[in-house]
CSV table of N, CA, C and O in Angstrom, one decimal:
chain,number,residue,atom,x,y,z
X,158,UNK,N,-102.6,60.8,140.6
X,158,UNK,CA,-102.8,59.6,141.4
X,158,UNK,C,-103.1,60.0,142.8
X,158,UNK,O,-102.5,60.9,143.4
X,159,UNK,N,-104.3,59.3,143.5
X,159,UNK,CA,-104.8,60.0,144.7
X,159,UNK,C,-103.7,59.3,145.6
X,159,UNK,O,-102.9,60.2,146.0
X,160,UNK,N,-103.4,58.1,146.0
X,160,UNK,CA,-102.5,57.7,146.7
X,160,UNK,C,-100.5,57.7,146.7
X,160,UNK,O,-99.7,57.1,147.5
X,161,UNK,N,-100.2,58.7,145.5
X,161,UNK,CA,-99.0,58.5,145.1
X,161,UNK,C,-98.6,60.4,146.2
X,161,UNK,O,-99.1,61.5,145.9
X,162,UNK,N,-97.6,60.1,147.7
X,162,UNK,CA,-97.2,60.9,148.2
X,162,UNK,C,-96.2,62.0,147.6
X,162,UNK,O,-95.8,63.0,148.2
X,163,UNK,N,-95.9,61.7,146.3
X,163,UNK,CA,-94.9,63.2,145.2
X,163,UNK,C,-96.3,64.0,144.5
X,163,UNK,O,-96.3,65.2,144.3
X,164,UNK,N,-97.3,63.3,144.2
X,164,UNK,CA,-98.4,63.7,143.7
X,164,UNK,C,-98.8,64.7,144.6
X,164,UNK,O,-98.6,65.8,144.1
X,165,UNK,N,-99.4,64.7,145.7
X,165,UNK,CA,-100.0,65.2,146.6
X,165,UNK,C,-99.2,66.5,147.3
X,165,UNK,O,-99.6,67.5,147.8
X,166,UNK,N,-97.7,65.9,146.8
X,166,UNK,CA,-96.4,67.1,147.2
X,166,UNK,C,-96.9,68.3,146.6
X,166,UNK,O,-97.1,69.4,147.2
X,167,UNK,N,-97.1,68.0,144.9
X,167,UNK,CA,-97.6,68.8,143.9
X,167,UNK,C,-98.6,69.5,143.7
X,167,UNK,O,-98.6,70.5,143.0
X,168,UNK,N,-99.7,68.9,144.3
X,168,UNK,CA,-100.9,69.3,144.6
X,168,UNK,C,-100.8,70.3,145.9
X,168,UNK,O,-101.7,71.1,146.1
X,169,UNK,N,-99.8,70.2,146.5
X,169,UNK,CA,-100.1,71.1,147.9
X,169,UNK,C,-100.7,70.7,149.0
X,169,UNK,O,-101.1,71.5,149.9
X,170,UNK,N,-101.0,69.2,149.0
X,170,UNK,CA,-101.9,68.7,149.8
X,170,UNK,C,-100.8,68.5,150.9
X,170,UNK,O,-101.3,68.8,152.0
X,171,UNK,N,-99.9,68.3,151.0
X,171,UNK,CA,-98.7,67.7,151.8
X,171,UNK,C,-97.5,68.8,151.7
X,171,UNK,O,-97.0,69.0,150.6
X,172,UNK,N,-97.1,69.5,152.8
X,172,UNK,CA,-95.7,70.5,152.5
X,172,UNK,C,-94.6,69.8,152.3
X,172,UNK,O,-94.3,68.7,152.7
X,173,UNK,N,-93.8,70.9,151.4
X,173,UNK,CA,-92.0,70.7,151.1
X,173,UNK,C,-91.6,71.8,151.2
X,173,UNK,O,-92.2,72.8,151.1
X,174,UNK,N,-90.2,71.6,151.5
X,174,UNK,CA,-89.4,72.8,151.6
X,174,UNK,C,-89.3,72.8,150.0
X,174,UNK,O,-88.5,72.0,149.5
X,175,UNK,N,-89.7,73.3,149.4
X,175,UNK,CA,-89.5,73.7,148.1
X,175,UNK,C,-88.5,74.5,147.5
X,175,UNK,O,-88.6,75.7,147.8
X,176,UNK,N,-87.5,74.1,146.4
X,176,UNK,CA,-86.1,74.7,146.1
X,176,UNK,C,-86.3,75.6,144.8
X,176,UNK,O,-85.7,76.6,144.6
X,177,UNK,N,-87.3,75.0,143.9
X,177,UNK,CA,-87.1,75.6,142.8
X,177,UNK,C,-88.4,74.9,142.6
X,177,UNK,O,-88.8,73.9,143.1
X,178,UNK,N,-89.2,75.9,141.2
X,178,UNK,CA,-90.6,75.1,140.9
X,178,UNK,C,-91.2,75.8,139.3
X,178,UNK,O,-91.9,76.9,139.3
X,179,UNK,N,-90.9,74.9,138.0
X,179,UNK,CA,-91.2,75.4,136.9
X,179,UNK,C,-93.0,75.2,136.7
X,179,UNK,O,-94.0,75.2,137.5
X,180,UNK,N,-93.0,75.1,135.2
X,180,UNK,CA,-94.4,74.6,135.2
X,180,UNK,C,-94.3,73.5,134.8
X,180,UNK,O,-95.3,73.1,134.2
X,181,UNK,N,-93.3,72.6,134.8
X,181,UNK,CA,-93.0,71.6,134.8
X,181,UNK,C,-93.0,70.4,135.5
X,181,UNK,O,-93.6,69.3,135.2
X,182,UNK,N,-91.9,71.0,136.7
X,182,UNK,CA,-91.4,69.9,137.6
X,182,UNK,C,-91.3,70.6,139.1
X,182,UNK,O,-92.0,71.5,139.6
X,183,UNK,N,-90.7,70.1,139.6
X,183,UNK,CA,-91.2,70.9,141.4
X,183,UNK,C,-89.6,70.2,141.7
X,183,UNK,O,-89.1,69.1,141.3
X,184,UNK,N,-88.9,71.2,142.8
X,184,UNK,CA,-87.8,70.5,143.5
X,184,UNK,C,-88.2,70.7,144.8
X,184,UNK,O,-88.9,71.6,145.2
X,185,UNK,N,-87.5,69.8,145.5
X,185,UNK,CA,-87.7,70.2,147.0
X,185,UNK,C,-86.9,68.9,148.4
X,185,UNK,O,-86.9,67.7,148.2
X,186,UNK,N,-86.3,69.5,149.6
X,186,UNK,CA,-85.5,68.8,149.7
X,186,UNK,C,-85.8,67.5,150.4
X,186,UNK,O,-86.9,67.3,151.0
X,187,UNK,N,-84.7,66.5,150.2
X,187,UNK,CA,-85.0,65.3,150.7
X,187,UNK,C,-85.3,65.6,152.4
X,187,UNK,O,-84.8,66.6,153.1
X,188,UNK,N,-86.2,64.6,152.9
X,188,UNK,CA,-86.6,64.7,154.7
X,188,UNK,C,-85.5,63.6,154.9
X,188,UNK,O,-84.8,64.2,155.7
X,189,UNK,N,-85.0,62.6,154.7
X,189,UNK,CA,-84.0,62.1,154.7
X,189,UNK,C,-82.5,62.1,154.3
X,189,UNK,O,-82.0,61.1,153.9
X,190,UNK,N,-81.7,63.3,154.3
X,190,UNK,CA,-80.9,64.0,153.4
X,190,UNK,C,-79.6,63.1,153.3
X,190,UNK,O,-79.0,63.1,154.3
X,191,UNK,N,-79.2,62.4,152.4
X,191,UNK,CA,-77.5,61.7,152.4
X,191,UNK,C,-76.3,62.6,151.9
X,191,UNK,O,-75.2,62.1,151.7
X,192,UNK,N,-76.5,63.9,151.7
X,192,UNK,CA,-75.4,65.0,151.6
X,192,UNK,C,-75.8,66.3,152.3
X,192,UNK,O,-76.9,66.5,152.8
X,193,UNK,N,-75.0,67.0,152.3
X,193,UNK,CA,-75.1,68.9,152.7
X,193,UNK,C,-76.7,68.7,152.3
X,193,UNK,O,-77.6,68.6,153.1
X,194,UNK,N,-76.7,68.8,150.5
X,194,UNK,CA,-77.3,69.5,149.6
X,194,UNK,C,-78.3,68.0,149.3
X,194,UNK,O,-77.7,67.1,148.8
X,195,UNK,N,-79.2,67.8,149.6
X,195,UNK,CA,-79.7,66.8,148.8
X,195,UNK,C,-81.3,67.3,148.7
X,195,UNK,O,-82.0,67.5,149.7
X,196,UNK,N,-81.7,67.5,147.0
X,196,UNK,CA,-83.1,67.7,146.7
X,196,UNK,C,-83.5,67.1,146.1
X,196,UNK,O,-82.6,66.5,145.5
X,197,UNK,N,-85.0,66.6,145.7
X,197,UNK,CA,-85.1,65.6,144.6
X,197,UNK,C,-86.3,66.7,143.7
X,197,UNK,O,-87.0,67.7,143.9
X,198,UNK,N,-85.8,65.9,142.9
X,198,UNK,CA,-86.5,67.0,141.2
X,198,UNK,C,-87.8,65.9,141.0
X,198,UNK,O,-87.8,64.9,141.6
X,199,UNK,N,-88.7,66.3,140.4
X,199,UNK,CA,-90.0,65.5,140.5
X,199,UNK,C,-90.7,66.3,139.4
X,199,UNK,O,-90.8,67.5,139.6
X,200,UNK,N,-91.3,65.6,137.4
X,200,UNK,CA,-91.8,66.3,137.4
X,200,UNK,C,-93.3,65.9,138.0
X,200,UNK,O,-93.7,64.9,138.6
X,201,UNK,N,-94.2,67.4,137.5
X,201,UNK,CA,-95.5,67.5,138.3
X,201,UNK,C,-96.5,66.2,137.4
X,201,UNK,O,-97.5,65.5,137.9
X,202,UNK,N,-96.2,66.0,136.3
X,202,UNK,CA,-97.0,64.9,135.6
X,202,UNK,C,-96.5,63.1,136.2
X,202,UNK,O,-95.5,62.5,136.1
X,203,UNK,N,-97.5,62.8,136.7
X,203,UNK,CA,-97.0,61.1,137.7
X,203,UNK,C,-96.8,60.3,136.4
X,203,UNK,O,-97.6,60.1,135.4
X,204,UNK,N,-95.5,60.1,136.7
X,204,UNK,CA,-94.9,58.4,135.7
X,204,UNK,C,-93.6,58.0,137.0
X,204,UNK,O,-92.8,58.7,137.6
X,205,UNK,N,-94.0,56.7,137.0
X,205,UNK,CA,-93.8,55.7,138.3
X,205,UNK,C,-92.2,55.6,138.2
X,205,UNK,O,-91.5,55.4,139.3
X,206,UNK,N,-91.7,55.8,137.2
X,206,UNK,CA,-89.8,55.5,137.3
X,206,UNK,C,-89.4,56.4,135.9
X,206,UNK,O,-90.1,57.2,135.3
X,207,UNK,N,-88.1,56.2,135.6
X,207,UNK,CA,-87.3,56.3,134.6
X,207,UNK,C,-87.3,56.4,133.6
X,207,UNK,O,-87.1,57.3,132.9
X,208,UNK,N,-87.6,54.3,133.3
X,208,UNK,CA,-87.9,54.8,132.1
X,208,UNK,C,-89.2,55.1,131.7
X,208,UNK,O,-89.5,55.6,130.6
X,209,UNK,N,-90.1,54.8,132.6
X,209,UNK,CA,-92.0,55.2,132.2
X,209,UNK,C,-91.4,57.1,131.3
X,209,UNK,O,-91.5,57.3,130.1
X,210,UNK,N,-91.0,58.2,132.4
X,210,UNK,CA,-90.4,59.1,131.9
X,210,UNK,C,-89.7,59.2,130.8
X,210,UNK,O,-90.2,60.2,130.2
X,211,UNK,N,-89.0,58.8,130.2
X,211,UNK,CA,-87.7,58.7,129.0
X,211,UNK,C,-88.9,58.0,127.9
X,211,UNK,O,-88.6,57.7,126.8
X,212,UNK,N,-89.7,57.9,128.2
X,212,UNK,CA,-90.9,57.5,126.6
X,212,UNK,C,-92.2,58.3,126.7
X,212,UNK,O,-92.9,58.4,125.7
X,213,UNK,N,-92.9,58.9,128.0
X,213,UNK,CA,-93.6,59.7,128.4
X,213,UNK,C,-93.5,60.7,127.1
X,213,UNK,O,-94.2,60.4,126.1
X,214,UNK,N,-92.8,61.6,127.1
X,214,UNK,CA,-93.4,62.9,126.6
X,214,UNK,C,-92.1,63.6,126.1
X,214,UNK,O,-91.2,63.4,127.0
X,215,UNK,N,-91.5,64.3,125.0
X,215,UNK,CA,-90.7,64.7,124.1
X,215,UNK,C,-90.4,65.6,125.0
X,215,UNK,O,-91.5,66.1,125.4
X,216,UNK,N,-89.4,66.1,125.7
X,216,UNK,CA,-88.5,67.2,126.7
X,216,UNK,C,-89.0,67.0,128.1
X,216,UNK,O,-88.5,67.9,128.8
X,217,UNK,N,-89.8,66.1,128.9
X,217,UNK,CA,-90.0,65.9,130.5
X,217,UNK,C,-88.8,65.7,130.8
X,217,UNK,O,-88.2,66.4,131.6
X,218,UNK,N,-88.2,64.4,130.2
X,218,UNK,CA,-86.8,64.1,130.7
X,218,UNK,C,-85.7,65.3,131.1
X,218,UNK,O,-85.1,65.6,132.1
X,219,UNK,N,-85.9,65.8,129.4
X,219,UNK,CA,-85.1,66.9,129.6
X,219,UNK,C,-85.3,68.4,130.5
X,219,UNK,O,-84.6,69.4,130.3
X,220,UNK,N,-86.2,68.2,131.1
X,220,UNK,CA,-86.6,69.4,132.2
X,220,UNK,C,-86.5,69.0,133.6
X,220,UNK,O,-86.8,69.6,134.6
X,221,UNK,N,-86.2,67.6,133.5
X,221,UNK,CA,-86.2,67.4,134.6
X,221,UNK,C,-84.6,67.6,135.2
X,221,UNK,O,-84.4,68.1,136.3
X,222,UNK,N,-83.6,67.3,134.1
X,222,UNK,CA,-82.5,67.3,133.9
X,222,UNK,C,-81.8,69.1,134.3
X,222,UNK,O,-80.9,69.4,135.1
X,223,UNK,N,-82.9,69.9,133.3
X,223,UNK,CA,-82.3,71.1,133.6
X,223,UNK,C,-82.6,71.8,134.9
X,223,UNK,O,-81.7,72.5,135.4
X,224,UNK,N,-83.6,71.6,135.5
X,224,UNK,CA,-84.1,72.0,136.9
X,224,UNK,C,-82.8,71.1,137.7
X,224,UNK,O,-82.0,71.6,138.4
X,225,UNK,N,-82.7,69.7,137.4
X,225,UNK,CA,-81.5,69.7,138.6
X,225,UNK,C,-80.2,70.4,138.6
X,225,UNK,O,-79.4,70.7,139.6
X,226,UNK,N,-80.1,70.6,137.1
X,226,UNK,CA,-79.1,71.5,136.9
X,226,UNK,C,-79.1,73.1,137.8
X,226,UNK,O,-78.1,73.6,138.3
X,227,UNK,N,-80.0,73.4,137.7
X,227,UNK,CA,-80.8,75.0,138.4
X,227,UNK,C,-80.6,74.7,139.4
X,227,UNK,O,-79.9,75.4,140.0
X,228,UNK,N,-81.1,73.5,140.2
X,228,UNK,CA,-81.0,73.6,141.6
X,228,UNK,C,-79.5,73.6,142.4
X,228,UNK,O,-79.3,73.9,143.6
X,229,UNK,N,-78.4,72.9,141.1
X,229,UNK,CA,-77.3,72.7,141.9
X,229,UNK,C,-76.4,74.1,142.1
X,229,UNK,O,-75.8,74.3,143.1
X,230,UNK,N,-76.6,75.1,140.7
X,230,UNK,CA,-76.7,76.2,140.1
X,230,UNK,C,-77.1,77.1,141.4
X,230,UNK,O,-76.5,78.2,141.6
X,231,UNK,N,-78.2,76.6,142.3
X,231,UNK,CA,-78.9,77.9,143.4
X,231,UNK,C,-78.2,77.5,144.4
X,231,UNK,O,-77.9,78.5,145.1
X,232,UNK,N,-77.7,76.4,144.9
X,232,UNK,CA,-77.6,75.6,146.0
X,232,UNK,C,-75.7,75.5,146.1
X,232,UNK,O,-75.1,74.9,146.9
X,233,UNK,N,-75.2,76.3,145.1
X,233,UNK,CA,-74.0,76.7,145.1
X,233,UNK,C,-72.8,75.4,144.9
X,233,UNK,O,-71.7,75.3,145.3
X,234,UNK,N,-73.6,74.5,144.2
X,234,UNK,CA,-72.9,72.8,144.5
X,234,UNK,C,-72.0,72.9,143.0
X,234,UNK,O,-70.7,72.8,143.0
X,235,UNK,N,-73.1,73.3,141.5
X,235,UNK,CA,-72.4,73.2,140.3
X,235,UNK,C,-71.0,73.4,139.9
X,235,UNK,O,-70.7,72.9,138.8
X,236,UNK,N,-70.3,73.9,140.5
X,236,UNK,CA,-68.7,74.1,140.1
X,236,UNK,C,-67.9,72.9,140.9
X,236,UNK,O,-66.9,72.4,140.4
X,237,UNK,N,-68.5,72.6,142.1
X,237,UNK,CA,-67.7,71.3,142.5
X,237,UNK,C,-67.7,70.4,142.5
X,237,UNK,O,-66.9,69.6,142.8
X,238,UNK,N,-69.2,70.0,141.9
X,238,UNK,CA,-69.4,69.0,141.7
X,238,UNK,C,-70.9,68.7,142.4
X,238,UNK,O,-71.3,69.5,143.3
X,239,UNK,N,-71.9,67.6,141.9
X,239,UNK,CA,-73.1,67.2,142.3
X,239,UNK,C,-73.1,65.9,141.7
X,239,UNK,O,-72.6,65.5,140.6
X,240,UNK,N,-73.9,65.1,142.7
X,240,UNK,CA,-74.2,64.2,141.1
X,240,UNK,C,-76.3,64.1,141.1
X,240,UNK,O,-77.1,64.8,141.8
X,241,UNK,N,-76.4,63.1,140.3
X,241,UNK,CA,-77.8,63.4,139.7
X,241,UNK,C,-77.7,62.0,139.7
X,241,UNK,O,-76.8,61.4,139.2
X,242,UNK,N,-79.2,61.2,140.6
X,242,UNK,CA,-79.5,59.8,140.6
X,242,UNK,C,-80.8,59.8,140.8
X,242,UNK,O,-81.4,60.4,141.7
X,243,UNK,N,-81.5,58.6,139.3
X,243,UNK,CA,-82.3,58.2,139.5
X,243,UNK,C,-82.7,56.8,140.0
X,243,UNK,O,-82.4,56.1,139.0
X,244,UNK,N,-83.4,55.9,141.1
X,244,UNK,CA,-83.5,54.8,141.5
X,244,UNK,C,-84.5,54.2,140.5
X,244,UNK,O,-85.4,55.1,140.2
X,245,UNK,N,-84.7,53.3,139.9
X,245,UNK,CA,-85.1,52.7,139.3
X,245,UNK,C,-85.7,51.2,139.2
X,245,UNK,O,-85.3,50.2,138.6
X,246,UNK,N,-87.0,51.2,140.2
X,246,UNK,CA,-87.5,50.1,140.8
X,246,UNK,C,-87.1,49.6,141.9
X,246,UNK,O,-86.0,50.0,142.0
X,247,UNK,N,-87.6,48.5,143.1
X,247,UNK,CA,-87.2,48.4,144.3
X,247,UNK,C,-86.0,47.7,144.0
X,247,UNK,O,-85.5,47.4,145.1
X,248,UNK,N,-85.6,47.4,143.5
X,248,UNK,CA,-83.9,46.4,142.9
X,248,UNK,C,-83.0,47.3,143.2
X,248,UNK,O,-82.0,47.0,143.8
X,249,UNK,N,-83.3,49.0,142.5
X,249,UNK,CA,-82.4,49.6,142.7
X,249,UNK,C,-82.8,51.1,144.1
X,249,UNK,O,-82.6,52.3,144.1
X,250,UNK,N,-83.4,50.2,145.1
X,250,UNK,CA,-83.6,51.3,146.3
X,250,UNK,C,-85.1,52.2,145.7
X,250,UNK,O,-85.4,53.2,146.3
X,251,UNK,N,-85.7,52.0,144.9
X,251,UNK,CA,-86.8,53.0,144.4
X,251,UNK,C,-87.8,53.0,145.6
X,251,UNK,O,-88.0,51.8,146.0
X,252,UNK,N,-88.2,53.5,146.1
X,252,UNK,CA,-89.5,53.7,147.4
X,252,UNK,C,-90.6,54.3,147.3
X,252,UNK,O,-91.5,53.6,147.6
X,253,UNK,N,-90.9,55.4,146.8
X,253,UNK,CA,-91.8,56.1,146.3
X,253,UNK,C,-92.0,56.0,144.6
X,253,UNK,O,-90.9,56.3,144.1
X,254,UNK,N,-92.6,55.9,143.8
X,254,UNK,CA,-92.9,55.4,142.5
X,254,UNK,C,-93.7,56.3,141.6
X,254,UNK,O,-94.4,56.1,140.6
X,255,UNK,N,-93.2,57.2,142.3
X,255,UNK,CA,-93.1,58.6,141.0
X,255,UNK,C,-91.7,58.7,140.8
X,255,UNK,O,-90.9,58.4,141.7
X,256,UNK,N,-91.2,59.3,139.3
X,256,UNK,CA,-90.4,59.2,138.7
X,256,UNK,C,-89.4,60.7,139.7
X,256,UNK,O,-89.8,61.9,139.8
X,257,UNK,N,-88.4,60.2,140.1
X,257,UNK,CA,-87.7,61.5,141.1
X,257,UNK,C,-86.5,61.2,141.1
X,257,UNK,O,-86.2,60.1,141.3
X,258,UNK,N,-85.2,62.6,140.5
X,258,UNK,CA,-83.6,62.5,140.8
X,258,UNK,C,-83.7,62.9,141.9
X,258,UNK,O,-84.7,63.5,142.3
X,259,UNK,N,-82.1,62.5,142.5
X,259,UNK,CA,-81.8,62.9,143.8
X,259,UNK,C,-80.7,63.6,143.0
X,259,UNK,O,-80.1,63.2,142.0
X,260,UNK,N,-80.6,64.7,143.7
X,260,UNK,CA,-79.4,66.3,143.5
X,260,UNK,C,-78.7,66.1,144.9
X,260,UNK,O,-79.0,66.5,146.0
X,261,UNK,N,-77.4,65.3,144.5
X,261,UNK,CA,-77.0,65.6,146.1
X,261,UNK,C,-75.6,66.6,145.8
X,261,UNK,O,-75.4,67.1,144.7
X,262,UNK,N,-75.0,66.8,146.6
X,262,UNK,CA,-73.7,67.7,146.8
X,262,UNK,C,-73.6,68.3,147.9
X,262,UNK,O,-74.4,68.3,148.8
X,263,UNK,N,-72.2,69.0,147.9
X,263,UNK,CA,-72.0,69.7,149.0
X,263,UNK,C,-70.7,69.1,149.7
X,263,UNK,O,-69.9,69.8,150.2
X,264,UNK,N,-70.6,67.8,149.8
X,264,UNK,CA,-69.4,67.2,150.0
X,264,UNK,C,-68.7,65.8,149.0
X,264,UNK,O,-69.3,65.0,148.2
X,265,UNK,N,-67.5,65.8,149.3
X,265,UNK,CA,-67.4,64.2,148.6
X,265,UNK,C,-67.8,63.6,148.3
X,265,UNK,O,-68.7,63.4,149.1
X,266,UNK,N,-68.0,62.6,147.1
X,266,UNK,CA,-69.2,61.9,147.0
X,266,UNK,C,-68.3,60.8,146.3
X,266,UNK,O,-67.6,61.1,145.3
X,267,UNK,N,-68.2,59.5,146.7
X,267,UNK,CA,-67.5,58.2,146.4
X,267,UNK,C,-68.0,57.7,145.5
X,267,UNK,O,-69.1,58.2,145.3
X,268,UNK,N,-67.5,56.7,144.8
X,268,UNK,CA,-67.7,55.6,143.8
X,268,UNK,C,-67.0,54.6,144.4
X,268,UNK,O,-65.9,54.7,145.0
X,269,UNK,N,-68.0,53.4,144.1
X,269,UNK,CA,-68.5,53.3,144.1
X,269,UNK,C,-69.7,53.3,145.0
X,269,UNK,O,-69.5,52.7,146.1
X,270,UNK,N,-71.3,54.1,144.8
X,270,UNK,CA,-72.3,54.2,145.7
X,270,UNK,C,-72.7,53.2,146.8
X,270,UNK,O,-72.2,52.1,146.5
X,271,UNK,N,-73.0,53.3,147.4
X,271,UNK,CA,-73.7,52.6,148.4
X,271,UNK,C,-74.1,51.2,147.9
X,271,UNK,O,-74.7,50.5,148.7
C-alpha cells in the first residue's frame, strides 16, 4: 500500500531504529515509547489489524509472535516479564492500520491498562 506509513517503514522509504528483522516481519522501536523497552513487531506483508492477520496466511501470526518473543529475548526484558499488545481498530486505540504488536517491558506494567 503506497499510503500505509509501516509499509513504507518496510520498504525503506521512511527510517526506524530497527530491533530485529526476519524475512518475514520487521521490529523496530516505538517514536512514542510507554515503557524502558517498547518495539512494535510488523509483519512486512500489509493486513490492516488482527484479525485481517489470524486468517491471512498459515504461520504470519505465528512469526509475528515469535520475533516479539526474540525481541524481548535481545532487549533483555523475557525473564521479567513483557507483555505483547495488539490494538484492534480505533475502539481499541488502533492508529496506524497495518497489523502491529507493541513489545513493551522494562518496568512494571499494571492491569488494568490504560
Amino acid at each position: 500500500m503506497t499510503d500505509c506509513l509501516f509499509c513504507k517503514i518496510v520498504a525503506k522509504e521512511i527510517p526506524a531504529d530497527v530491533v530485529l528483522e526476519t524475512d518475514r516481519t520487521l521490529a523496530f522501536r516505538d517514536i512514542n515509547p510507554q515503557a524502558p523497552m517498547h518495539v512494535l513487531v510488523i509483519p512486512k506483508e500489509h493486513h490492516a489489524n488482527a484479525a485481517e492477520l489470524a486468517v491471512a496466511d498459515d504461520g504470519l501470526a505465528d512469526d509475528v509472535l515469535k520475533t516479539a518473543h526474540e525481541v524481548a529475548v535481545r532487549e533483555g526484558v523475557a525473564e521479567t516479564g513483557y507483555r505483547v499488545v495488539f490494538n484492534t481498530g480505533p475502539g481499541a486505540g488502533q492508529t496506524v492500520f497495518h497489523v502491529h504488536a507493541h513489545v513493551l517491558g522494562g518496568r512494571n506494567l499494571t492491569w488494568p491498562p490504560g
